[in-house]
Short mmCIF file of C-alpha atoms in Angstrom, two decimals:
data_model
loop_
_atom_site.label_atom_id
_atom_site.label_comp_id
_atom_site.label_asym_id
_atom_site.label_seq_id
_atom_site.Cartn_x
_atom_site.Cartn_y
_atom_site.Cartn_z
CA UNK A 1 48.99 100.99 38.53
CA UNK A 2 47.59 97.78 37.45
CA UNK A 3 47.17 95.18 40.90
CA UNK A 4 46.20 91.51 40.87
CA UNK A 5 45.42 89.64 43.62
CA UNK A 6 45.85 84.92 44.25
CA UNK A 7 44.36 83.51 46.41
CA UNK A 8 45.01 79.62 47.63
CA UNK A 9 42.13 78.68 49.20
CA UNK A 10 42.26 76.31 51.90
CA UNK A 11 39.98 74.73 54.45
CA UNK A 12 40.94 76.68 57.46
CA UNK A 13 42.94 79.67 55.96
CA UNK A 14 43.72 81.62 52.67
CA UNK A 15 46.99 82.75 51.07
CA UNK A 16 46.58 86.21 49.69
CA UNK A 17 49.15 87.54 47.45
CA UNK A 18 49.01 91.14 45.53
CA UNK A 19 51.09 92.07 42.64
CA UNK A 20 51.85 94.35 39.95
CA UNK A 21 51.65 95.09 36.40
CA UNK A 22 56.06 94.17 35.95
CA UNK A 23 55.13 91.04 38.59
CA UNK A 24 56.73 93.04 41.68
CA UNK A 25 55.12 91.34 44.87
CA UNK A 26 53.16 94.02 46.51
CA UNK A 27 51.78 92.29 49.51
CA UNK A 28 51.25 88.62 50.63
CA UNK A 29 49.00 87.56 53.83
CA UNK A 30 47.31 84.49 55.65
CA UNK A 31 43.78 85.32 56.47
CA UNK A 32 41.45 83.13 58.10
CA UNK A 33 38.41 81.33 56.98
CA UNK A 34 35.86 83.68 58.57
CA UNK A 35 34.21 86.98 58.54
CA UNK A 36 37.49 88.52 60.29
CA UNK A 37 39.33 87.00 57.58
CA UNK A 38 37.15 88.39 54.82
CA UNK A 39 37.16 91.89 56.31
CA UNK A 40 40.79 91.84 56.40
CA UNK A 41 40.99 90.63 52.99
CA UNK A 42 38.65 93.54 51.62
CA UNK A 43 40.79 96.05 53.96
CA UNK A 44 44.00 94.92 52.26
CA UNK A 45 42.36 95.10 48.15
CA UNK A 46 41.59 98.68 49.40
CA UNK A 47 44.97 99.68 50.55
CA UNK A 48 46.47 98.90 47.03
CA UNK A 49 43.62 100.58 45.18
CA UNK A 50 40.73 98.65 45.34
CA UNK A 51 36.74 100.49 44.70
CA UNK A 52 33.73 99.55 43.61
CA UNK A 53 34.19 101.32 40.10
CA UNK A 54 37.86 99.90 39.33
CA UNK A 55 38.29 96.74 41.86
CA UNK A 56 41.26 94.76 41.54
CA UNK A 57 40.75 91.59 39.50
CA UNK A 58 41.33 88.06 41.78
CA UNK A 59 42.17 84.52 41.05
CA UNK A 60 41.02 81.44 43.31
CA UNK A 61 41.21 77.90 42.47
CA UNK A 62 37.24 77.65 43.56
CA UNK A 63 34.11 79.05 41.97
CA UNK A 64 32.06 78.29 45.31
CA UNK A 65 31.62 78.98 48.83
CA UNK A 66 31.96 82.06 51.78
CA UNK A 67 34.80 83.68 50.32
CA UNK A 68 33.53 83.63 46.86
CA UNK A 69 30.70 85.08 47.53
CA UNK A 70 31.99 87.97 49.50
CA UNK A 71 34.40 88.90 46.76
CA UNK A 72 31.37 88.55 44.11
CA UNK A 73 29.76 91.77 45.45
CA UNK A 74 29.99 94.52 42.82
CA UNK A 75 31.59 94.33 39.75
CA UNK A 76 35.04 92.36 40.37
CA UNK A 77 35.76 89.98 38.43
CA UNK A 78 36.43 86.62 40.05
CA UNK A 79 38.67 83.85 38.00
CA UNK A 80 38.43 80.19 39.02
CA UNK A 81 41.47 78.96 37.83
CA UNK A 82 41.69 75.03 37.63
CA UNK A 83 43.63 73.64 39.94
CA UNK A 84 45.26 71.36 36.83
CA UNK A 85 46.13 74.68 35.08
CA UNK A 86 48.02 76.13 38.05
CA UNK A 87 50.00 73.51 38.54
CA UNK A 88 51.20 73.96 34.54
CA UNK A 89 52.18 77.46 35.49
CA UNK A 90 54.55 76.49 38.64
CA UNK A 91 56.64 74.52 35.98
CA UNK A 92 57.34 78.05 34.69
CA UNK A 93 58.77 79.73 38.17
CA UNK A 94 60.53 77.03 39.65
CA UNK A 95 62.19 74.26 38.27
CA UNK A 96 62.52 72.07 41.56
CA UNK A 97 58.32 71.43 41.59
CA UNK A 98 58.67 73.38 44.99
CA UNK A 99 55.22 73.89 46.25
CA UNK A 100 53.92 76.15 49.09
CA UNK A 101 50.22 77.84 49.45
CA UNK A 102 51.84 81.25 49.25
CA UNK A 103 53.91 80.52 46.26
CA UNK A 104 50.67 79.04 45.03
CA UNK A 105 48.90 82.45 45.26
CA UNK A 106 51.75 83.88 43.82
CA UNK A 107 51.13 82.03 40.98
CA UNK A 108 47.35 82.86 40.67
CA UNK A 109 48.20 86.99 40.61
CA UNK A 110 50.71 86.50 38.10
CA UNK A 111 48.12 84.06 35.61
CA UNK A 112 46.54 87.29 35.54
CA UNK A 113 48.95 89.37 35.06
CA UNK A 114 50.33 88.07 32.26
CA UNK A 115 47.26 85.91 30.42
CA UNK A 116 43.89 87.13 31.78
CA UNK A 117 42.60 87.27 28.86
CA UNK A 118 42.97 83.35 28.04
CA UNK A 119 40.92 82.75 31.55
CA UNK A 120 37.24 82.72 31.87
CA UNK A 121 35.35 85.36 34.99
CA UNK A 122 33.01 83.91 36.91
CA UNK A 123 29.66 84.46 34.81
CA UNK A 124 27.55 87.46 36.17
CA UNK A 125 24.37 85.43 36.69
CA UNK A 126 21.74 87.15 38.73
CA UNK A 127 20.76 85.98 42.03
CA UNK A 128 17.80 83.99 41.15
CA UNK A 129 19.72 82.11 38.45
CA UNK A 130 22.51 81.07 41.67
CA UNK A 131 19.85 79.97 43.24
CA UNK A 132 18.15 77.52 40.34
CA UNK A 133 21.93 76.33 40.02
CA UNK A 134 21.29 75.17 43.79
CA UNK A 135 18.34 73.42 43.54
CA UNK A 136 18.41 72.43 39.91
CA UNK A 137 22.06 70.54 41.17
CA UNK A 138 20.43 69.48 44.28
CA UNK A 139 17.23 67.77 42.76
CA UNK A 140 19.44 66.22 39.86
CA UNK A 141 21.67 64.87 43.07
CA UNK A 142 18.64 63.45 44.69
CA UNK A 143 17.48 62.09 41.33
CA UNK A 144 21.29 59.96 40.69
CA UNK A 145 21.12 58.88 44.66
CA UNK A 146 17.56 57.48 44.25
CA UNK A 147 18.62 55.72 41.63
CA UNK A 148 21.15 54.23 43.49
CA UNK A 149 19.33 53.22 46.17
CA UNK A 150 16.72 51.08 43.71
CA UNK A 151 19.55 49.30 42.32
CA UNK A 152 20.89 48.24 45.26
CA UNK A 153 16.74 47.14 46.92
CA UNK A 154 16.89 45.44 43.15
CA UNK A 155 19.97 43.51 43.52
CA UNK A 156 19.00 42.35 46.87
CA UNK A 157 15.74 41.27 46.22
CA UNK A 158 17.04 39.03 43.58
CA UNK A 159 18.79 37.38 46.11
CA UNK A 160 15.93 36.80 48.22
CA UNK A 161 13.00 37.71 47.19
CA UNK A 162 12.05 37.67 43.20
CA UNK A 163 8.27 38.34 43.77
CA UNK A 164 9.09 41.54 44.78
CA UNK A 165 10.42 41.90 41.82
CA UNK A 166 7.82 40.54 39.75
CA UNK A 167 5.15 42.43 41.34
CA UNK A 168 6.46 45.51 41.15
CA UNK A 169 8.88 46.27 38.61
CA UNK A 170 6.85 46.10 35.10
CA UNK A 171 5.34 48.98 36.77
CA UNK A 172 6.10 52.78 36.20
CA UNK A 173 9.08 53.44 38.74
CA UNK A 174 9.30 50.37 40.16
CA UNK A 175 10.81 49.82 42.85
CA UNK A 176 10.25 53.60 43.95
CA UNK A 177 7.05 53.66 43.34
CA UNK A 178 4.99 54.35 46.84
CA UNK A 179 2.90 51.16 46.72
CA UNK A 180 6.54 49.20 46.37
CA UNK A 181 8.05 50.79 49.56
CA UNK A 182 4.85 50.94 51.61
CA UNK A 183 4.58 46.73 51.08
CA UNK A 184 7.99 46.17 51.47
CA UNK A 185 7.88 48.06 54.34
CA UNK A 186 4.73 45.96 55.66
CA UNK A 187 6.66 42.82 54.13
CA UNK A 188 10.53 42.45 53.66
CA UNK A 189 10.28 38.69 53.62
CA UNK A 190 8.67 36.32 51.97
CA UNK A 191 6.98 34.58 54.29
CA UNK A 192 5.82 37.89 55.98
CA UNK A 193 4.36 38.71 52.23
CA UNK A 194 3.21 35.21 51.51
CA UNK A 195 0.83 35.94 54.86
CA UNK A 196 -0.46 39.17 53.98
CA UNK A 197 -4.21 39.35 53.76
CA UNK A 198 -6.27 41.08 51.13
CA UNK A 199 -7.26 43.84 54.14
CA UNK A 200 -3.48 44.12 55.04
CA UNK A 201 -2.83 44.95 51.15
CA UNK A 202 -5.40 47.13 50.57
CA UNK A 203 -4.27 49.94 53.65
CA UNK A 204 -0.47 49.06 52.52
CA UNK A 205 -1.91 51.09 49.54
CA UNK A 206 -3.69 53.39 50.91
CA UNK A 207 -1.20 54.68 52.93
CA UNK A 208 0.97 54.62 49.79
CA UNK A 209 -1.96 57.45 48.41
CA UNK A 210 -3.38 54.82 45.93
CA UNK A 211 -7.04 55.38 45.64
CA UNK A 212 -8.07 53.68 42.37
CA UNK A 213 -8.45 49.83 42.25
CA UNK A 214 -7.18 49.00 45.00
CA UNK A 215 -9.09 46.19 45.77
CA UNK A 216 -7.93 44.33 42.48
CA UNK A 217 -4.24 45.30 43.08
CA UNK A 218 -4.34 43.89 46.54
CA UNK A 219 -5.33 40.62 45.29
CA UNK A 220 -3.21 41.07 42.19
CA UNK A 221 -0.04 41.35 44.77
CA UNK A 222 -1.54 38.26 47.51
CA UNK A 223 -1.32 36.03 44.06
CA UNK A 224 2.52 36.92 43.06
CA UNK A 225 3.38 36.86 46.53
CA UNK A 226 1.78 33.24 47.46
CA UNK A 227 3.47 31.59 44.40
CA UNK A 228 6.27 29.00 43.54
CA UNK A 229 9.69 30.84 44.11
CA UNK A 230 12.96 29.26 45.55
CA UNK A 231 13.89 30.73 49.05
CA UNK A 232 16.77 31.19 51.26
CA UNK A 233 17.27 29.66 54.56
CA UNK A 234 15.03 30.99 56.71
CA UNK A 235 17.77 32.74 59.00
CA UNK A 236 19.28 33.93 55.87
CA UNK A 237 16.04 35.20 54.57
CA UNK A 238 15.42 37.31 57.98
CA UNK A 239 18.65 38.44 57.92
CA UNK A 240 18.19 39.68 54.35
CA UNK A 241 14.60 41.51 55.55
CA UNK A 242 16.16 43.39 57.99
CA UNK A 243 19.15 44.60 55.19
CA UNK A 244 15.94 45.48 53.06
CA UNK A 245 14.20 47.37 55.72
CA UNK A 246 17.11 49.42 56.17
CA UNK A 247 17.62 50.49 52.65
CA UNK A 248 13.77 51.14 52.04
CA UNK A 249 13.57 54.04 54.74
CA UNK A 250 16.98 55.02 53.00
CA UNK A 251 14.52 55.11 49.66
CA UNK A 252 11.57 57.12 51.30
CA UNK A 253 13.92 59.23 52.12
CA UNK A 254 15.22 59.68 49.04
CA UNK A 255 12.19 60.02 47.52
CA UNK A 256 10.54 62.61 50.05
CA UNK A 257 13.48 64.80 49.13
CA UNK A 258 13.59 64.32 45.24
CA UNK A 259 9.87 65.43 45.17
CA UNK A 260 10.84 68.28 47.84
CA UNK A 261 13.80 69.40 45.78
CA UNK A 262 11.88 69.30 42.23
CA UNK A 263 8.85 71.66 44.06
CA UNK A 264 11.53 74.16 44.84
CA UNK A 265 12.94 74.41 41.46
CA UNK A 266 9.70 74.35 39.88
CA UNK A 267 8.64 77.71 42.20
CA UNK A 268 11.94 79.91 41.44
CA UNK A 269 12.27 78.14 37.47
CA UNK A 270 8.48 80.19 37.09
CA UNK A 271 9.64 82.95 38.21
CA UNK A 272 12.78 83.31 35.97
CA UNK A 273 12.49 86.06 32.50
CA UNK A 274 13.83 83.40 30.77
CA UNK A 275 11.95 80.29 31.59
CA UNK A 276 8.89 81.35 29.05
CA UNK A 277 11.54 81.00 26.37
CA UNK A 278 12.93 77.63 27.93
CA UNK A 279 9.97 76.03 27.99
CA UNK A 280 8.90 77.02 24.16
CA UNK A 281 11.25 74.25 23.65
CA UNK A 282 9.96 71.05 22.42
CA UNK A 283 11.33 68.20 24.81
CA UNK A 284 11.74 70.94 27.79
CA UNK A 285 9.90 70.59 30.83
CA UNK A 286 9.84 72.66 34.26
CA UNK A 287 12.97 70.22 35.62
CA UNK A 288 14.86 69.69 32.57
CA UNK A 289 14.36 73.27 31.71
CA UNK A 290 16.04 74.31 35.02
CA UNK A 291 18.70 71.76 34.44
CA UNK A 292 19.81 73.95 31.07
CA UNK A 293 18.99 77.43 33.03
CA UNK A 294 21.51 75.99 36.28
CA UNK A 295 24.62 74.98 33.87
CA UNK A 296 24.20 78.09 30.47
CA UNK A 297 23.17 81.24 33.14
CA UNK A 298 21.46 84.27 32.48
CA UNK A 299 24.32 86.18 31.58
CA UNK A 300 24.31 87.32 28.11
CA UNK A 301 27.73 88.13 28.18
CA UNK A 302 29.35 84.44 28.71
CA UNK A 303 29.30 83.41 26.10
CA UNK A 304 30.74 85.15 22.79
CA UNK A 305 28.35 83.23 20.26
CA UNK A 306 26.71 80.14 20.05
CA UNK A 307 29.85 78.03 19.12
CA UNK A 308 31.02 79.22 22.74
CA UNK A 309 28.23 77.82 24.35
CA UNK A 310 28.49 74.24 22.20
CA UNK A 311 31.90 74.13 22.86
CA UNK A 312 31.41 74.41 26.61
CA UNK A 313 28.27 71.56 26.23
CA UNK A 314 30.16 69.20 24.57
CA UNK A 315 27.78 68.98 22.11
CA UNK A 316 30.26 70.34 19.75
CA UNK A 317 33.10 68.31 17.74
CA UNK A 318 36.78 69.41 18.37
CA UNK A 319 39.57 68.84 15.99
CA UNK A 320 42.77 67.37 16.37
CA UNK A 321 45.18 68.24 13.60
CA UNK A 322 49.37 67.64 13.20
CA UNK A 323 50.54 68.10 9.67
CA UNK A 324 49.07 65.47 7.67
CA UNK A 325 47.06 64.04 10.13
CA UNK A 326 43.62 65.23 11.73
CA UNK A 327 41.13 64.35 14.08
CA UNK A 328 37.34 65.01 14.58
CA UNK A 329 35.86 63.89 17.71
CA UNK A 330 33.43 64.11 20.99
CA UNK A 331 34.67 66.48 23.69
CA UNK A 332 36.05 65.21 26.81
CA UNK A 333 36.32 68.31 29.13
CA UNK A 334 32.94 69.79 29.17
CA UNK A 335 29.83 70.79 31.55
CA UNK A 336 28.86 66.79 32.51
CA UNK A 337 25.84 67.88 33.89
CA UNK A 338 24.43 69.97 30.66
CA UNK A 339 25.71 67.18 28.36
CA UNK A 340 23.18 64.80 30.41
CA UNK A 341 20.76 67.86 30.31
CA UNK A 342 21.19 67.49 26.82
CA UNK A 343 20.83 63.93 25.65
CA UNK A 344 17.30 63.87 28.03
CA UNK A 345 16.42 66.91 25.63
CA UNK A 346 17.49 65.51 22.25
CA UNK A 347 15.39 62.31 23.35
CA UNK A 348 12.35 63.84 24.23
CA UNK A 349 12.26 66.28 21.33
CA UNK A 350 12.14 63.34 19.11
CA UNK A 351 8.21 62.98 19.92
CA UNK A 352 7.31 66.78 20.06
CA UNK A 353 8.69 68.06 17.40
CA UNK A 354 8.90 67.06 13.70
CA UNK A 355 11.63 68.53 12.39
CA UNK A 356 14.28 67.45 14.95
CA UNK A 357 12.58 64.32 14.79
CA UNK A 358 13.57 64.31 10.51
CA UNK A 359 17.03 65.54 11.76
CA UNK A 360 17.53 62.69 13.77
CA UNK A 361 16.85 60.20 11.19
CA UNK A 362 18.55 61.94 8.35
CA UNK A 363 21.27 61.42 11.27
CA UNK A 364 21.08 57.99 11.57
CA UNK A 365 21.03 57.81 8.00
CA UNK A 366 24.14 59.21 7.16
CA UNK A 367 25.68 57.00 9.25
CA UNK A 368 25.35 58.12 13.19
CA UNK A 369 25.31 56.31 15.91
CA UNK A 370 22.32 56.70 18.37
CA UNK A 371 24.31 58.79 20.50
CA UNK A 372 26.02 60.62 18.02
CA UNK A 373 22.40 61.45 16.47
CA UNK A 374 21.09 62.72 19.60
CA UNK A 375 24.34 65.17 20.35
CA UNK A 376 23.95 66.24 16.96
CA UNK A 377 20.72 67.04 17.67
CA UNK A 378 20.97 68.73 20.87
CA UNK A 379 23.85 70.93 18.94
CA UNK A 380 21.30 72.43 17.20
CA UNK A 381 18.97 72.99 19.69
CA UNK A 382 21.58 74.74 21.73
CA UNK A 383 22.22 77.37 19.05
CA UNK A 384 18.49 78.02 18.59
CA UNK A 385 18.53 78.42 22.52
CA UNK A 386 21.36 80.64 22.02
CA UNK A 387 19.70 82.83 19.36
CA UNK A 388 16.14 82.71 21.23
CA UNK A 389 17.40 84.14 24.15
CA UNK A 390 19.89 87.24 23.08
CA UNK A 391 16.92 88.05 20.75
CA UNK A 392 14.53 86.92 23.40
CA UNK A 393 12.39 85.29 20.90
CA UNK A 394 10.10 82.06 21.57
CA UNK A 395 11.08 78.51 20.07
CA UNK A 396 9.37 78.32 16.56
CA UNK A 397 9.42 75.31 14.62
CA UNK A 398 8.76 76.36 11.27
CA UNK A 399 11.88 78.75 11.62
CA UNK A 400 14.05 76.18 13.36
CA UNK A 401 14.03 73.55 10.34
CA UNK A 402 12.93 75.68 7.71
CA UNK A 403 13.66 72.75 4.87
CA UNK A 404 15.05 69.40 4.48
CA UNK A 405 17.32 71.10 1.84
CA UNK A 406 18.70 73.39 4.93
CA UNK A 407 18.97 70.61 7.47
CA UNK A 408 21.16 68.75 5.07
CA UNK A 409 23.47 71.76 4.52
CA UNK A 410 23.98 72.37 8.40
CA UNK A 411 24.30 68.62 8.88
CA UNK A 412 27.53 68.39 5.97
#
């Protein structure tokens, strides 16, 4: 007898429901958000059949967390079922809308009963590859909220403060650069800045790490800071300097844990089988490389073919047709984070390697926009990803765009 098991997950408690193959309800339970709760979950799989070489088959509406994880062990397939798509299905039980978290995992057991096979599993990713997700998520995070943070020290300063500005950000980084936040640190006001001396300047920077030319960037910084600007009120202005203290330990914070974050994924990227082939790549780095390795997997089974794997990018094109009429444009639902991945890719393979640099401009050519260039590009340097790794062959440029003749076909 064929079982299938919902769950509705829940911050404090789960709804279990089990059913069968004709959509008889077997056995529903609450269970708690805990080990207890786990155990009895597991106890309750086994009573209607459950082992490690046939387990029963469950849908949740989450891919993450506790229970997850526990139900992961082994070969049992896991479904995350969006939360969007379930609520499709109750339109098929229940007329009224009624809703209810076990009638909700009711729902889940009998998606798969009756169309598992139009629902993804859970990829079988190794534990390694889990773990790059982590960090390479985290670090990208980090990366987005330091960002953040500059904009808002940028808008501020402008405000307030415009030498700041002018002193720091034609620079590489900016405003996140470690000279920046050590001097505004030292500084957040004008007039604290406009009486800085040379001496004061020079350990600002060397606390910052700076050991080159320091004395010539000191002075460089006394001169933009002991010009002609407009200024605030002086209340105002103090005001403002103790807003822009605040946000700059907020920044080297930030900071501290973006460079943390991108060690870590650099140490467990290295030691994945399939980062040699990543990084044969033009355009991909350690970071970026992790970024594609977090959202694709190591599991050569997700994806069916390389159209699979576009498709679930973005990178692909997706057609809209009704009788006479028909539509060919961008995705909308896709991986967000491995489109980004993506573009950062297409961009930087531009300078490494001459033939996606040729396909980009026969792009633009034809007609493309900038953006619609690049995803083009980075469509093509999925597949070869794709291919690379099931054959687990390294990146080789002479292969990848054999002929202009050959770009032109795949580009039609």
């Amino acid at each position: 007898m064929n079982v299938y098991c919902g769950i509705d997950w829940a911050e404090r408690h789960h709804d279990v429901t089990l059913v069968d193959e004709a959509g008889t309800q077997l056995a529903k339970r609450r269970i708690t958000d805990d080990a207890a709760g786990y155990r009895m979950l597991l106890e309750l799989l086994a009573e209607y059949g459950d082992t490690p070489e046939d387990p029963i088959p469950v849908a949740i509406e989450t891919s993450h967390g506790l229970l997850v994880a526990t139900l992961r062990t082994g070969t049992r397939r896991i479904y995350a079922v969006n939360p969007l798509s379930a609520t499709r299905y109750r339109d098929r039980h229940s007329v009224s809308r009624k809703k209810s978290d076990p009638g909700d995992a009711l729902i889940l057991a009998n998606i798969l009963r009756t169309d598992m096979d139009a629902h993804r599993p859970l990829p079988a990713d190794s534990d390694l590859a889990r773990a790059i997700t982590v960090l390479a998520r985290a670090q990208q995070d980090a990366v987005w909220n330091r960002q953040q943070l500059v904009n808002q020290v940028r808008s501020l300063l402008r405000t307030y403060f415009p030498a700041a500005l002018d002193a720091f950000m034609g620079k590489q980084y900016g405003l996140a650069r470690p000279e920046a936040r050590a001097v505004l640190t030292a500084a957040p006001t004008p007039a604290r800045a406009a009486k800085l001396s040379i001496a004061q300047l020079q350990a600002a920077l060397r606390r910052a790490g700076r050991s080159r030319g320091i004395e010539a960037e000191a002075r460089r910084l006394r001169e933009i800071f002991r010009g002609d600007y407009a200024r605030q009120p002086q209340a105002v202005e103090d005001a403002m300097g103790h807003q822009l203290a605040a946000l700059v330990v907020q920044l080297d914070a930030a900071c501290r844990a973006t460079d943390e974050l991108a060690e870590a994924v650099e140490e467990s990227f290295l030691q994945h089988p399939d980062a040699d082939v990543l990084l044969s790549f033009p355009g991909l780095g350690v970071q970026l490389g992790a970024r594609v390795l977090a959202e694709t997997g190591d599991d050569r089974d997700r994806f069916t073919d390389a159209r699979a794997l576009k498709a679930y990018a973005g990178s692909a094109p997706i057609t809209r047709a009704s009788g006479k009429k028909k539509f060919v444009g961008r995705r909308h639902i896709k991986n967000d984070r491995l489109i980004t991945a993506g573009f950062l890719w297409a961009f930087s393979a531009l300078r490494s390697s001459p033939g996606a640099d040729a396909h980009y401009r026969r792009r633009r050519a034809a007609g493309d926009w900038h953006a619609q260039a690049q995803r083009h590009l980075f469509n093509r340097l999925l597949g070869q990803l794709h291919h690379c790794l099931q054959t687990r062959q390294l990146f080789d440029e002479h292969h990848a765009f054999t002929s202009s003749s050959a770009d032109l076909a795949v580009a039609a």
